[in-house]
Amino acid sequence: MKERKSLPESELDIMLVVWKAEGPISAPKIMERLERKLTASALHSYLKRLEEKGFLVCEKAGKTNSYRPLVVWEDYQSQESQSILRKLYAGSLKRFAAALYDGGALTGADVDELQAYLDTLKEG
C-alpha cells in the first residue's frame, strides 16, 4: 500500500461519505449526506483537492460529475491506525489499550471482546 498523507478532518468527512456510498456519488448527494453543511463552492474546492491528492476521481456524465474513491477505506484506516499507534503510543498497542481503558472508553465487555479476538489471532 502506498503511504499517503493523513487527511484533515474536513476532507476526511467527505471521503467517509464517498466510501459509504459504495459506488459513484454526485456532489449534491455528498452535500446531503455530510453532517456539517458546506457551500457548494467549498465542497467543490475540497473535492478538487481530494482529486489532486489522489483520493478521488471525477467521472463526467453529461452535466453531472460523479466521484468515486481511488483509495480503499480499509487501506486508509490501516495506515491511519498504524500512524496513530506509532506517533502517540511509541508503537505500543498495550499503551494504546491502557489509555482507552484509563480514559473510560473501554468497558469490561470491550476488554472481553478484545481478549477473545486476541485469542483467535493466537490460535491462527
mmCIF file of C-alpha atoms in Angstrom:
data_model
loop_
_atom_site.group_PDB
_atom_site.id
_atom_site.type_symbol
_atom_site.label_atom_id
_atom_site.label_comp_id
_atom_site.label_asym_id
_atom_site.label_seq_id
_atom_site.Cartn_x
_atom_site.Cartn_y
_atom_site.Cartn_z
ATOM 1 C CA MET A 1 0.000 0.000 0.000
ATOM 2 C CA LYS A 2 1.305 3.438 -0.958
ATOM 3 C CA GLU A 3 1.841 5.677 2.065
ATOM 4 C CA ARG A 4 -0.446 8.701 1.836
ATOM 5 C CA LYS A 5 -0.683 11.762 3.995
ATOM 6 C CA SER A 6 -3.380 11.930 6.623
ATOM 7 C CA LEU A 7 -6.441 13.854 5.607
ATOM 8 C CA PRO A 8 -7.584 16.893 7.555
ATOM 9 C CA GLU A 9 -10.955 16.410 9.234
ATOM 10 C CA SER A 10 -12.910 18.374 6.619
ATOM 11 C CA GLU A 11 -11.590 16.224 3.760
ATOM 12 C CA LEU A 12 -11.948 13.027 5.774
ATOM 13 C CA ASP A 13 -15.630 13.840 6.380
ATOM 14 C CA ILE A 14 -16.146 13.996 2.614
ATOM 15 C CA MET A 15 -14.199 10.800 1.986
ATOM 16 C CA LEU A 16 -16.276 8.976 4.604
ATOM 17 C CA VAL A 17 -19.410 9.876 2.645
ATOM 18 C CA VAL A 18 -17.816 8.729 -0.623
ATOM 19 C CA TRP A 19 -16.618 5.438 0.905
ATOM 20 C CA LYS A 20 -20.049 4.718 2.385
ATOM 21 C CA ALA A 21 -21.722 5.347 -0.987
ATOM 22 C CA GLU A 22 -20.173 2.119 -2.347
ATOM 23 C CA GLY A 23 -20.218 3.485 -5.886
ATOM 24 C CA PRO A 24 -20.036 6.764 -7.772
ATOM 25 C CA ILE A 25 -21.741 9.653 -5.974
ATOM 26 C CA SER A 26 -22.600 13.166 -7.145
ATOM 27 C CA ALA A 27 -21.636 16.364 -5.341
ATOM 28 C CA PRO A 28 -25.267 17.134 -4.391
ATOM 29 C CA LYS A 29 -25.600 13.656 -2.832
ATOM 30 C CA ILE A 30 -22.344 14.203 -0.937
ATOM 31 C CA MET A 31 -23.700 17.530 0.281
ATOM 32 C CA GLU A 32 -26.921 15.867 1.515
ATOM 33 C CA ARG A 33 -25.041 13.225 3.463
ATOM 34 C CA LEU A 34 -22.457 15.443 5.136
ATOM 35 C CA GLU A 35 -23.119 16.007 8.823
ATOM 36 C CA ARG A 36 -21.967 19.606 8.661
ATOM 37 C CA LYS A 37 -23.157 21.912 5.937
ATOM 38 C CA LEU A 38 -20.845 23.369 3.316
ATOM 39 C CA THR A 39 -21.433 25.785 0.497
ATOM 40 C CA ALA A 40 -21.347 24.251 -2.977
ATOM 41 C CA SER A 41 -18.149 26.148 -3.792
ATOM 42 C CA ALA A 42 -16.444 24.928 -0.603
ATOM 43 C CA LEU A 43 -17.437 21.338 -1.379
ATOM 44 C CA HIS A 44 -16.099 21.623 -4.925
ATOM 45 C CA SER A 45 -12.816 23.019 -3.572
ATOM 46 C CA TYR A 46 -12.486 20.050 -1.228
ATOM 47 C CA LEU A 47 -13.368 17.591 -3.997
ATOM 48 C CA LYS A 48 -10.756 19.144 -6.299
ATOM 49 C CA ARG A 49 -8.150 18.928 -3.541
ATOM 50 C CA LEU A 50 -9.012 15.252 -2.917
ATOM 51 C CA GLU A 51 -8.621 14.583 -6.641
ATOM 52 C CA GLU A 52 -5.211 16.281 -6.651
ATOM 53 C CA LYS A 53 -4.119 14.192 -3.670
ATOM 54 C CA GLY A 54 -5.152 11.002 -5.481
ATOM 55 C CA PHE A 55 -8.038 10.077 -3.185
ATOM 56 C CA LEU A 56 -10.872 10.639 -5.684
ATOM 57 C CA VAL A 57 -11.563 10.500 -9.382
ATOM 58 C CA CYS A 58 -14.208 12.641 -11.067
ATOM 59 C CA GLU A 59 -16.267 10.985 -13.777
ATOM 60 C CA LYS A 60 -18.242 13.331 -16.006
ATOM 61 C CA ALA A 61 -21.560 12.142 -17.430
ATOM 62 C CA GLY A 62 -23.266 14.984 -19.243
ATOM 63 C CA LYS A 63 -23.775 17.830 -16.808
ATOM 64 C CA THR A 64 -23.307 15.638 -13.752
ATOM 65 C CA ASN A 65 -19.993 14.876 -12.101
ATOM 66 C CA SER A 66 -19.742 11.724 -10.051
ATOM 67 C CA TYR A 67 -16.936 10.914 -7.675
ATOM 68 C CA ARG A 68 -15.518 7.574 -6.658
ATOM 69 C CA PRO A 69 -12.647 6.725 -4.339
ATOM 70 C CA LEU A 70 -9.233 5.730 -5.614
ATOM 71 C CA VAL A 71 -8.142 4.779 -2.092
ATOM 72 C CA VAL A 72 -9.746 1.794 -0.393
ATOM 73 C CA TRP A 73 -11.257 2.609 3.018
ATOM 74 C CA GLU A 74 -9.592 -0.345 4.736
ATOM 75 C CA ASP A 75 -6.172 0.704 3.394
ATOM 76 C CA TYR A 76 -6.585 4.250 4.678
ATOM 77 C CA GLN A 77 -7.920 3.008 8.018
ATOM 78 C CA SER A 78 -4.947 0.665 8.435
ATOM 79 C CA GLN A 79 -2.456 3.398 7.552
ATOM 80 C CA GLU A 80 -4.035 5.859 9.983
ATOM 81 C CA SER A 81 -4.210 3.276 12.774
ATOM 82 C CA GLN A 82 -0.528 2.466 12.398
ATOM 83 C CA SER A 83 0.382 6.149 12.233
ATOM 84 C CA ILE A 84 -1.518 6.984 15.437
ATOM 85 C CA LEU A 85 -0.069 3.983 17.228
ATOM 86 C CA ARG A 86 3.453 4.989 16.182
ATOM 87 C CA LYS A 87 3.139 8.714 16.864
ATOM 88 C CA LEU A 88 1.116 8.764 20.069
ATOM 89 C CA TYR A 89 1.933 5.454 21.738
ATOM 90 C CA ALA A 90 5.504 4.740 20.562
ATOM 91 C CA GLY A 91 4.183 1.750 18.636
ATOM 92 C CA SER A 92 2.855 0.100 21.807
ATOM 93 C CA LEU A 93 -0.584 -1.458 21.495
ATOM 94 C CA LYS A 94 -0.522 -2.012 25.270
ATOM 95 C CA ARG A 95 -0.109 1.745 25.901
ATOM 96 C CA PHE A 96 -2.936 2.473 23.477
ATOM 97 C CA ALA A 97 -5.299 -0.006 25.156
ATOM 98 C CA ALA A 98 -4.296 1.316 28.604
ATOM 99 C CA ALA A 99 -5.068 4.884 27.521
ATOM 100 C CA LEU A 100 -8.502 3.805 26.273
ATOM 101 C CA TYR A 101 -9.221 1.839 29.446
ATOM 102 C CA ASP A 102 -7.938 4.514 31.830
ATOM 103 C CA GLY A 103 -9.911 7.148 29.924
ATOM 104 C CA GLY A 104 -13.122 5.167 30.377
ATOM 105 C CA ALA A 105 -13.525 4.398 26.659
ATOM 106 C CA LEU A 106 -13.329 0.624 27.182
ATOM 107 C CA THR A 107 -15.896 -1.311 29.167
ATOM 108 C CA GLY A 108 -15.392 -4.742 30.673
ATOM 109 C CA ALA A 109 -17.350 -6.163 27.729
ATOM 110 C CA ASP A 110 -14.986 -4.383 25.314
ATOM 111 C CA VAL A 111 -11.992 -5.913 27.087
ATOM 112 C CA ASP A 112 -13.595 -9.375 26.896
ATOM 113 C CA GLU A 113 -14.292 -8.901 23.185
ATOM 114 C CA LEU A 114 -10.714 -7.768 22.591
ATOM 115 C CA GLN A 115 -9.367 -10.738 24.557
ATOM 116 C CA ALA A 116 -11.477 -13.155 22.507
ATOM 117 C CA TYR A 117 -10.152 -11.565 19.313
ATOM 118 C CA LEU A 118 -6.543 -11.805 20.513
ATOM 119 C CA ASP A 119 -7.100 -15.456 21.455
ATOM 120 C CA THR A 120 -8.430 -16.121 17.941
ATOM 121 C CA LEU A 121 -5.354 -14.465 16.424
ATOM 122 C CA LYS A 122 -3.072 -16.520 18.638
ATOM 123 C CA GLU A 123 -4.714 -19.762 17.547
ATOM 124 C CA GLY A 124 -4.038 -18.878 13.927
#
